[in-house]
Amino acid sequence: MAIRHGILALLQDKARYGYELRAEFEARTGGVWPLNIGQVYSTLDRLERDGLVVREGSDGEGHVVYSISPAGRDDVEQWFSTAANRSSPPRNELAIKLSLAATLPGSELPTIIQEQRDASLAKLQELNQLRKDVPAGPRAEDIARIMVLDSLVFQLEAELRWLDLCEARLVHTGQIAAVLPEV
């Protein structure tokens, strides 16, 4: 639902066409979640079907311009005023991978955990560098980028703690030997 509501939120500023919406979405979310232009236009089609956006016509250069309808304004206002729904968590590829590996004979679960830990640490370092590179000014775009990067950093930090817990659980159950830190 974030793409749908993101497009509606952007249309509150002004009427736009698909490529403008994609560029604005990426700019305002720090460029972390690139959008496929086909996804933007298929979302606009569904929003139009649902009466949440209206085609305004062409901008003179062949771009179809969309604006938000009153029902769309109500919908995005409801989205902003309601907490994010956590009742059905998104599928987590890593959790699925580890849970399946834990139940399949011959899986090298410790190796899978370590490979993921290495990849997650590398990504964490990359994100921390990106955070340092964002100007510390009061520009809304910079604040938005930092907020998105902070969210991703915290998710990776939690993932690394979870991987440590998974490994500790395997040691506790005797599925792997305790790994002593190198001195």
mmCIF file with all atom_site columns, C-alpha atoms in Angstrom:
data_model
loop_
_atom_site.group_PDB
_atom_site.id
_atom_site.type_symbol
_atom_site.label_atom_id
_atom_site.label_alt_id
_atom_site.label_comp_id
_atom_site.label_asym_id
_atom_site.label_entity_id
_atom_site.label_seq_id
_atom_site.pdbx_PDB_ins_code
_atom_site.Cartn_x
_atom_site.Cartn_y
_atom_site.Cartn_z
_atom_site.occupancy
_atom_site.B_iso_or_equiv
_atom_site.pdbx_formal_charge
_atom_site.auth_seq_id
_atom_site.auth_comp_id
_atom_site.auth_asym_id
_atom_site.auth_atom_id
_atom_site.pdbx_PDB_model_num
ATOM 1   C CA . MET A 1 1   ? 0.000   0.000   0.000   1.00 0.00 ? 1   MET A CA 1
ATOM 2   C CA . ALA A 1 2   ? 2.974   2.379   0.422   1.00 0.00 ? 2   ALA A CA 1
ATOM 3   C CA . ILE A 1 3   ? 3.301   2.978   -3.330  1.00 0.00 ? 3   ILE A CA 1
ATOM 4   C CA . ARG A 1 4   ? -0.402  3.648   -3.735  1.00 0.00 ? 4   ARG A CA 1
ATOM 5   C CA . HIS A 1 5   ? -0.509  6.054   -0.847  1.00 0.00 ? 5   HIS A CA 1
ATOM 6   C CA . GLY A 1 6   ? 2.846   7.578   -1.751  1.00 0.00 ? 6   GLY A CA 1
ATOM 7   C CA . ILE A 1 7   ? 1.496   8.487   -5.182  1.00 0.00 ? 7   ILE A CA 1
ATOM 8   C CA . LEU A 1 8   ? -1.661  9.941   -3.648  1.00 0.00 ? 8   LEU A CA 1
ATOM 9   C CA . ALA A 1 9   ? 0.399   11.973  -1.173  1.00 0.00 ? 9   ALA A CA 1
ATOM 10  C CA . LEU A 1 10  ? 2.539   13.392  -3.970  1.00 0.00 ? 10  LEU A CA 1
ATOM 11  C CA . LEU A 1 11  ? -0.528  14.346  -5.972  1.00 0.00 ? 11  LEU A CA 1
ATOM 12  C CA . GLN A 1 12  ? -1.676  16.509  -3.056  1.00 0.00 ? 12  GLN A CA 1
ATOM 13  C CA . ASP A 1 13  ? 1.089   18.996  -3.991  1.00 0.00 ? 13  ASP A CA 1
ATOM 14  C CA . LYS A 1 14  ? 0.143   19.284  -7.645  1.00 0.00 ? 14  LYS A CA 1
ATOM 15  C CA . ALA A 1 15  ? -1.032  17.294  -10.654 1.00 0.00 ? 15  ALA A CA 1
ATOM 16  C CA . ARG A 1 16  ? 1.761   15.187  -12.148 1.00 0.00 ? 16  ARG A CA 1
ATOM 17  C CA . TYR A 1 17  ? 2.449   12.558  -14.758 1.00 0.00 ? 17  TYR A CA 1
ATOM 18  C CA . GLY A 1 18  ? 3.976   9.136   -14.100 1.00 0.00 ? 18  GLY A CA 1
ATOM 19  C CA . TYR A 1 19  ? 7.664   9.940   -14.589 1.00 0.00 ? 19  TYR A CA 1
ATOM 20  C CA . GLU A 1 20  ? 7.341   12.993  -12.328 1.00 0.00 ? 20  GLU A CA 1
ATOM 21  C CA . LEU A 1 21  ? 5.699   10.848  -9.663  1.00 0.00 ? 21  LEU A CA 1
ATOM 22  C CA . ARG A 1 22  ? 8.449   8.257   -9.879  1.00 0.00 ? 22  ARG A CA 1
ATOM 23  C CA . ALA A 1 23  ? 11.189  10.899  -9.623  1.00 0.00 ? 23  ALA A CA 1
ATOM 24  C CA . GLU A 1 24  ? 9.478   12.657  -6.700  1.00 0.00 ? 24  GLU A CA 1
ATOM 25  C CA . PHE A 1 25  ? 8.864   9.397   -4.830  1.00 0.00 ? 25  PHE A CA 1
ATOM 26  C CA . GLU A 1 26  ? 12.505  8.376   -5.196  1.00 0.00 ? 26  GLU A CA 1
ATOM 27  C CA . ALA A 1 27  ? 13.773  11.838  -4.233  1.00 0.00 ? 27  ALA A CA 1
ATOM 28  C CA . ARG A 1 28  ? 11.554  12.095  -1.169  1.00 0.00 ? 28  ARG A CA 1
ATOM 29  C CA . THR A 1 29  ? 12.419  8.610   0.093   1.00 0.00 ? 29  THR A CA 1
ATOM 30  C CA . GLY A 1 30  ? 16.145  9.104   -0.348  1.00 0.00 ? 30  GLY A CA 1
ATOM 31  C CA . GLY A 1 31  ? 16.394  7.050   -3.543  1.00 0.00 ? 31  GLY A CA 1
ATOM 32  C CA . VAL A 1 32  ? 16.381  3.863   -1.491  1.00 0.00 ? 32  VAL A CA 1
ATOM 33  C CA . TRP A 1 33  ? 13.333  2.273   -3.131  1.00 0.00 ? 33  TRP A CA 1
ATOM 34  C CA . PRO A 1 34  ? 13.511  2.780   -6.883  1.00 0.00 ? 34  PRO A CA 1
ATOM 35  C CA . LEU A 1 35  ? 10.172  2.446   -8.635  1.00 0.00 ? 35  LEU A CA 1
ATOM 36  C CA . ASN A 1 36  ? 9.595   0.721   -11.941 1.00 0.00 ? 36  ASN A CA 1
ATOM 37  C CA . ILE A 1 37  ? 7.715   3.141   -14.182 1.00 0.00 ? 37  ILE A CA 1
ATOM 38  C CA . GLY A 1 38  ? 5.334   0.332   -15.140 1.00 0.00 ? 38  GLY A CA 1
ATOM 39  C CA . GLN A 1 39  ? 4.462   -0.028  -11.457 1.00 0.00 ? 39  GLN A CA 1
ATOM 40  C CA . VAL A 1 40  ? 3.701   3.697   -11.263 1.00 0.00 ? 40  VAL A CA 1
ATOM 41  C CA . TYR A 1 41  ? 1.380   3.618   -14.272 1.00 0.00 ? 41  TYR A CA 1
ATOM 42  C CA . SER A 1 42  ? -0.383  0.419   -13.214 1.00 0.00 ? 42  SER A CA 1
ATOM 43  C CA . THR A 1 43  ? -0.937  1.976   -9.771  1.00 0.00 ? 43  THR A CA 1
ATOM 44  C CA . LEU A 1 44  ? -2.295  5.132   -11.397 1.00 0.00 ? 44  LEU A CA 1
ATOM 45  C CA . ASP A 1 45  ? -4.674  2.980   -13.462 1.00 0.00 ? 45  ASP A CA 1
ATOM 46  C CA . ARG A 1 46  ? -5.976  1.285   -10.293 1.00 0.00 ? 46  ARG A CA 1
ATOM 47  C CA . LEU A 1 47  ? -6.266  4.614   -8.472  1.00 0.00 ? 47  LEU A CA 1
ATOM 48  C CA . GLU A 1 48  ? -8.252  6.024   -11.392 1.00 0.00 ? 48  GLU A CA 1
ATOM 49  C CA . ARG A 1 49  ? -10.473 2.937   -11.476 1.00 0.00 ? 49  ARG A CA 1
ATOM 50  C CA . ASP A 1 50  ? -11.109 3.358   -7.739  1.00 0.00 ? 50  ASP A CA 1
ATOM 51  C CA . GLY A 1 51  ? -11.978 7.051   -8.151  1.00 0.00 ? 51  GLY A CA 1
ATOM 52  C CA . LEU A 1 52  ? -8.980  8.289   -6.168  1.00 0.00 ? 52  LEU A CA 1
ATOM 53  C CA . VAL A 1 53  ? -7.256  10.111  -9.055  1.00 0.00 ? 53  VAL A CA 1
ATOM 54  C CA . VAL A 1 54  ? -8.520  11.855  -12.172 1.00 0.00 ? 54  VAL A CA 1
ATOM 55  C CA . ARG A 1 55  ? -6.855  12.206  -15.574 1.00 0.00 ? 55  ARG A CA 1
ATOM 56  C CA . GLU A 1 56  ? -6.404  15.886  -16.288 1.00 0.00 ? 56  GLU A CA 1
ATOM 57  C CA . GLY A 1 57  ? -5.352  15.354  -19.910 1.00 0.00 ? 57  GLY A CA 1
ATOM 58  C CA . SER A 1 58  ? -2.005  15.883  -21.571 1.00 0.00 ? 58  SER A CA 1
ATOM 59  C CA . ASP A 1 59  ? 0.719   18.335  -20.615 1.00 0.00 ? 59  ASP A CA 1
ATOM 60  C CA . GLY A 1 60  ? 1.316   19.205  -24.281 1.00 0.00 ? 60  GLY A CA 1
ATOM 61  C CA . GLU A 1 61  ? 4.310   16.896  -24.507 1.00 0.00 ? 61  GLU A CA 1
ATOM 62  C CA . GLY A 1 62  ? 2.311   13.673  -24.573 1.00 0.00 ? 62  GLY A CA 1
ATOM 63  C CA . HIS A 1 63  ? 2.370   12.991  -20.816 1.00 0.00 ? 63  HIS A CA 1
ATOM 64  C CA . VAL A 1 64  ? -0.943  12.104  -19.197 1.00 0.00 ? 64  VAL A CA 1
ATOM 65  C CA . VAL A 1 65  ? -1.308  14.265  -16.094 1.00 0.00 ? 65  VAL A CA 1
ATOM 66  C CA . TYR A 1 66  ? -3.188  13.004  -13.019 1.00 0.00 ? 66  TYR A CA 1
ATOM 67  C CA . SER A 1 67  ? -4.644  14.880  -10.059 1.00 0.00 ? 67  SER A CA 1
ATOM 68  C CA . ILE A 1 68  ? -5.996  13.636  -6.775  1.00 0.00 ? 68  ILE A CA 1
ATOM 69  C CA . SER A 1 69  ? -9.776  13.458  -6.316  1.00 0.00 ? 69  SER A CA 1
ATOM 70  C CA . PRO A 1 70  ? -11.601 14.405  -3.103  1.00 0.00 ? 70  PRO A CA 1
ATOM 71  C CA . ALA A 1 71  ? -11.936 10.678  -2.334  1.00 0.00 ? 71  ALA A CA 1
ATOM 72  C CA . GLY A 1 72  ? -8.171  10.342  -2.879  1.00 0.00 ? 72  GLY A CA 1
ATOM 73  C CA . ARG A 1 73  ? -7.503  13.200  -0.442  1.00 0.00 ? 73  ARG A CA 1
ATOM 74  C CA . ASP A 1 74  ? -9.691  11.461  2.138   1.00 0.00 ? 74  ASP A CA 1
ATOM 75  C CA . ASP A 1 75  ? -7.877  8.174   1.536   1.00 0.00 ? 75  ASP A CA 1
ATOM 76  C CA . VAL A 1 76  ? -4.383  9.617   1.946   1.00 0.00 ? 76  VAL A CA 1
ATOM 77  C CA . GLU A 1 77  ? -5.493  11.643  4.984   1.00 0.00 ? 77  GLU A CA 1
ATOM 78  C CA . GLN A 1 78  ? -6.765  8.407   6.558   1.00 0.00 ? 78  GLN A CA 1
ATOM 79  C CA . TRP A 1 79  ? -3.429  6.727   5.713   1.00 0.00 ? 79  TRP A CA 1
ATOM 80  C CA . PHE A 1 80  ? -1.412  9.486   7.380   1.00 0.00 ? 80  PHE A CA 1
ATOM 81  C CA . SER A 1 81  ? -3.608  9.468   10.491  1.00 0.00 ? 81  SER A CA 1
ATOM 82  C CA . THR A 1 82  ? -3.570  5.676   10.996  1.00 0.00 ? 82  THR A CA 1
ATOM 83  C CA . ALA A 1 83  ? -0.696  3.632   12.428  1.00 0.00 ? 83  ALA A CA 1
ATOM 84  C CA . ALA A 1 84  ? 1.041   1.237   10.035  1.00 0.00 ? 84  ALA A CA 1
ATOM 85  C CA . ASN A 1 85  ? -0.680  -2.144  9.991   1.00 0.00 ? 85  ASN A CA 1
ATOM 86  C CA . ARG A 1 86  ? 1.502   -4.851  11.513  1.00 0.00 ? 86  ARG A CA 1
ATOM 87  C CA . SER A 1 87  ? -1.188  -7.559  11.686  1.00 0.00 ? 87  SER A CA 1
ATOM 88  C CA . SER A 1 88  ? 0.263   -9.508  8.772   1.00 0.00 ? 88  SER A CA 1
ATOM 89  C CA . PRO A 1 89  ? 4.023   -9.039  8.698   1.00 0.00 ? 89  PRO A CA 1
ATOM 90  C CA . PRO A 1 90  ? 5.715   -8.970  5.300   1.00 0.00 ? 90  PRO A CA 1
ATOM 91  C CA . ARG A 1 91  ? 7.471   -12.152 4.253   1.00 0.00 ? 91  ARG A CA 1
ATOM 92  C CA . ASN A 1 92  ? 11.082  -12.108 5.310   1.00 0.00 ? 92  ASN A CA 1
ATOM 93  C CA . GLU A 1 93  ? 13.240  -14.016 2.852   1.00 0.00 ? 93  GLU A CA 1
ATOM 94  C CA . LEU A 1 94  ? 16.045  -14.496 5.367   1.00 0.00 ? 94  LEU A CA 1
ATOM 95  C CA . ALA A 1 95  ? 13.734  -15.888 8.070   1.00 0.00 ? 95  ALA A CA 1
ATOM 96  C CA . ILE A 1 96  ? 12.212  -18.277 5.541   1.00 0.00 ? 96  ILE A CA 1
ATOM 97  C CA . LYS A 1 97  ? 15.665  -19.348 4.327   1.00 0.00 ? 97  LYS A CA 1
ATOM 98  C CA . LEU A 1 98  ? 16.966  -20.032 7.835   1.00 0.00 ? 98  LEU A CA 1
ATOM 99  C CA . SER A 1 99  ? 13.836  -21.804 9.030   1.00 0.00 ? 99  SER A CA 1
ATOM 100 C CA . LEU A 1 100 ? 13.891  -24.096 6.002   1.00 0.00 ? 100 LEU A CA 1
ATOM 101 C CA . ALA A 1 101 ? 17.633  -24.706 6.292   1.00 0.00 ? 101 ALA A CA 1
ATOM 102 C CA . ALA A 1 102 ? 17.138  -25.592 9.978   1.00 0.00 ? 102 ALA A CA 1
ATOM 103 C CA . THR A 1 103 ? 14.682  -28.310 9.008   1.00 0.00 ? 103 THR A CA 1
ATOM 104 C CA . LEU A 1 104 ? 16.478  -29.808 6.011   1.00 0.00 ? 104 LEU A CA 1
ATOM 105 C CA . PRO A 1 105 ? 19.130  -32.468 6.533   1.00 0.00 ? 105 PRO A CA 1
ATOM 106 C CA . GLY A 1 106 ? 22.567  -31.525 5.274   1.00 0.00 ? 106 GLY A CA 1
ATOM 107 C CA . SER A 1 107 ? 22.003  -27.780 5.396   1.00 0.00 ? 107 SER A CA 1
ATOM 108 C CA . GLU A 1 108 ? 25.026  -25.786 6.461   1.00 0.00 ? 108 GLU A CA 1
ATOM 109 C CA . LEU A 1 109 ? 23.090  -23.466 8.726   1.00 0.00 ? 109 LEU A CA 1
ATOM 110 C CA . PRO A 1 110 ? 26.155  -21.962 10.468  1.00 0.00 ? 110 PRO A CA 1
ATOM 111 C CA . THR A 1 111 ? 27.662  -21.126 7.070   1.00 0.00 ? 111 THR A CA 1
ATOM 112 C CA . ILE A 1 112 ? 24.406  -19.587 5.860   1.00 0.00 ? 112 ILE A CA 1
ATOM 113 C CA . ILE A 1 113 ? 24.219  -17.476 9.028   1.00 0.00 ? 113 ILE A CA 1
ATOM 114 C CA . GLN A 1 114 ? 27.832  -16.325 8.690   1.00 0.00 ? 114 GLN A CA 1
ATOM 115 C CA . GLU A 1 115 ? 27.469  -15.452 5.011   1.00 0.00 ? 115 GLU A CA 1
ATOM 116 C CA . GLN A 1 116 ? 24.394  -13.393 5.821   1.00 0.00 ? 116 GLN A CA 1
ATOM 117 C CA . ARG A 1 117 ? 26.137  -11.727 8.745   1.00 0.00 ? 117 ARG A CA 1
ATOM 118 C CA . ASP A 1 118 ? 29.028  -10.705 6.473   1.00 0.00 ? 118 ASP A CA 1
ATOM 119 C CA . ALA A 1 119 ? 26.646  -9.339  3.827   1.00 0.00 ? 119 ALA A CA 1
ATOM 120 C CA . SER A 1 120 ? 24.550  -7.501  6.428   1.00 0.00 ? 120 SER A CA 1
ATOM 121 C CA . LEU A 1 121 ? 27.635  -5.940  8.025   1.00 0.00 ? 121 LEU A CA 1
ATOM 122 C CA . ALA A 1 122 ? 28.856  -4.753  4.625   1.00 0.00 ? 122 ALA A CA 1
ATOM 123 C CA . LYS A 1 123 ? 25.457  -3.208  3.871   1.00 0.00 ? 123 LYS A CA 1
ATOM 124 C CA . LEU A 1 124 ? 25.367  -1.616  7.321   1.00 0.00 ? 124 LEU A CA 1
ATOM 125 C CA . GLN A 1 125 ? 28.751  0.017   6.677   1.00 0.00 ? 125 GLN A CA 1
ATOM 126 C CA . GLU A 1 126 ? 27.507  1.262   3.299   1.00 0.00 ? 126 GLU A CA 1
ATOM 127 C CA . LEU A 1 127 ? 24.355  2.761   4.820   1.00 0.00 ? 127 LEU A CA 1
ATOM 128 C CA . ASN A 1 128 ? 26.303  4.410   7.631   1.00 0.00 ? 128 ASN A CA 1
ATOM 129 C CA . GLN A 1 129 ? 28.566  6.025   5.045   1.00 0.00 ? 129 GLN A CA 1
ATOM 130 C CA . LEU A 1 130 ? 25.531  7.234   3.104   1.00 0.00 ? 130 LEU A CA 1
ATOM 131 C CA . ARG A 1 131 ? 24.178  8.760   6.333   1.00 0.00 ? 131 ARG A CA 1
ATOM 132 C CA . LYS A 1 132 ? 27.469  10.597  6.893   1.00 0.00 ? 132 LYS A CA 1
ATOM 133 C CA . ASP A 1 133 ? 27.342  11.938  3.323   1.00 0.00 ? 133 ASP A CA 1
ATOM 134 C CA . VAL A 1 134 ? 23.921  13.572  3.738   1.00 0.00 ? 134 VAL A CA 1
ATOM 135 C CA . PRO A 1 135 ? 24.248  17.309  4.428   1.00 0.00 ? 135 PRO A CA 1
ATOM 136 C CA . ALA A 1 136 ? 23.293  18.278  7.974   1.00 0.00 ? 136 ALA A CA 1
ATOM 137 C CA . GLY A 1 137 ? 21.102  21.170  6.853   1.00 0.00 ? 137 GLY A CA 1
ATOM 138 C CA . PRO A 1 138 ? 17.419  21.711  7.500   1.00 0.00 ? 138 PRO A CA 1
ATOM 139 C CA . ARG A 1 139 ? 16.322  20.842  3.938   1.00 0.00 ? 139 ARG A CA 1
ATOM 140 C CA . ALA A 1 140 ? 13.276  18.545  3.937   1.00 0.00 ? 140 ALA A CA 1
ATOM 141 C CA . GLU A 1 141 ? 14.889  16.261  1.333   1.00 0.00 ? 141 GLU A CA 1
ATOM 142 C CA . ASP A 1 142 ? 17.932  15.727  3.566   1.00 0.00 ? 142 ASP A CA 1
ATOM 143 C CA . ILE A 1 143 ? 15.796  15.041  6.626   1.00 0.00 ? 143 ILE A CA 1
ATOM 144 C CA . ALA A 1 144 ? 13.689  12.558  4.640   1.00 0.00 ? 144 ALA A CA 1
ATOM 145 C CA . ARG A 1 145 ? 16.799  10.771  3.354   1.00 0.00 ? 145 ARG A CA 1
ATOM 146 C CA . ILE A 1 146 ? 18.274  10.515  6.864   1.00 0.00 ? 146 ILE A CA 1
ATOM 147 C CA . MET A 1 147 ? 14.980  9.167   8.223   1.00 0.00 ? 147 MET A CA 1
ATOM 148 C CA . VAL A 1 148 ? 14.886  6.424   5.568   1.00 0.00 ? 148 VAL A CA 1
ATOM 149 C CA . LEU A 1 149 ? 18.554  5.562   6.062   1.00 0.00 ? 149 LEU A CA 1
ATOM 150 C CA . ASP A 1 150 ? 18.088  5.455   9.854   1.00 0.00 ? 150 ASP A CA 1
ATOM 151 C CA . SER A 1 151 ? 15.214  3.019   9.396   1.00 0.00 ? 151 SER A CA 1
ATOM 152 C CA . LEU A 1 152 ? 17.332  0.760   7.192   1.00 0.00 ? 152 LEU A CA 1
ATOM 153 C CA . VAL A 1 153 ? 20.282  0.914   9.600   1.00 0.00 ? 153 VAL A CA 1
ATOM 154 C CA . PHE A 1 154 ? 18.079  -0.026  12.548  1.00 0.00 ? 154 PHE A CA 1
ATOM 155 C CA . GLN A 1 155 ? 16.581  -2.923  10.564  1.00 0.00 ? 155 GLN A CA 1
ATOM 156 C CA . LEU A 1 156 ? 20.060  -4.244  9.749   1.00 0.00 ? 156 LEU A CA 1
ATOM 157 C CA . GLU A 1 157 ? 21.205  -3.854  13.345  1.00 0.00 ? 157 GLU A CA 1
ATOM 158 C CA . ALA A 1 158 ? 18.168  -5.847  14.469  1.00 0.00 ? 158 ALA A CA 1
ATOM 159 C CA . GLU A 1 159 ? 18.872  -8.461  11.803  1.00 0.00 ? 159 GLU A CA 1
ATOM 160 C CA . LEU A 1 160 ? 22.454  -8.854  13.039  1.00 0.00 ? 160 LEU A CA 1
ATOM 161 C CA . ARG A 1 161 ? 21.255  -9.288  16.633  1.00 0.00 ? 161 ARG A CA 1
ATOM 162 C CA . TRP A 1 162 ? 18.730  -11.867 15.396  1.00 0.00 ? 162 TRP A CA 1
ATOM 163 C CA . LEU A 1 163 ? 21.479  -13.769 13.525  1.00 0.00 ? 163 LEU A CA 1
ATOM 164 C CA . ASP A 1 164 ? 23.513  -13.833 16.744  1.00 0.00 ? 164 ASP A CA 1
ATOM 165 C CA . LEU A 1 165 ? 20.471  -15.223 18.561  1.00 0.00 ? 165 LEU A CA 1
ATOM 166 C CA . CYS A 1 166 ? 19.952  -17.887 15.872  1.00 0.00 ? 166 CYS A CA 1
ATOM 167 C CA . GLU A 1 167 ? 23.562  -18.954 16.197  1.00 0.00 ? 167 GLU A CA 1
ATOM 168 C CA . ALA A 1 168 ? 23.339  -18.999 20.019  1.00 0.00 ? 168 ALA A CA 1
ATOM 169 C CA . ARG A 1 169 ? 20.203  -21.125 19.775  1.00 0.00 ? 169 ARG A CA 1
ATOM 170 C CA . LEU A 1 170 ? 22.057  -23.643 17.599  1.00 0.00 ? 170 LEU A CA 1
ATOM 171 C CA . VAL A 1 171 ? 24.922  -23.755 20.110  1.00 0.00 ? 171 VAL A CA 1
ATOM 172 C CA . HIS A 1 172 ? 22.481  -24.153 23.008  1.00 0.00 ? 172 HIS A CA 1
ATOM 173 C CA . THR A 1 173 ? 20.706  -27.069 21.310  1.00 0.00 ? 173 THR A CA 1
ATOM 174 C CA . GLY A 1 174 ? 24.012  -28.713 20.397  1.00 0.00 ? 174 GLY A CA 1
ATOM 175 C CA . GLN A 1 175 ? 23.487  -28.406 16.650  1.00 0.00 ? 175 GLN A CA 1
ATOM 176 C CA . ILE A 1 176 ? 26.793  -26.567 16.312  1.00 0.00 ? 176 ILE A CA 1
ATOM 177 C CA . ALA A 1 177 ? 29.833  -26.173 18.527  1.00 0.00 ? 177 ALA A CA 1
ATOM 178 C CA . ALA A 1 178 ? 30.404  -22.852 20.219  1.00 0.00 ? 178 ALA A CA 1
ATOM 179 C CA . VAL A 1 179 ? 32.621  -20.569 18.183  1.00 0.00 ? 179 VAL A CA 1
ATOM 180 C CA . LEU A 1 180 ? 35.290  -18.962 20.326  1.00 0.00 ? 180 LEU A CA 1
ATOM 181 C CA . PRO A 1 181 ? 36.369  -15.439 19.383  1.00 0.00 ? 181 PRO A CA 1
ATOM 182 C CA . GLU A 1 182 ? 39.819  -15.138 17.871  1.00 0.00 ? 182 GLU A CA 1
ATOM 183 C CA . VAL A 1 183 ? 42.428  -13.633 20.187  1.00 0.00 ? 183 VAL A CA 1
#
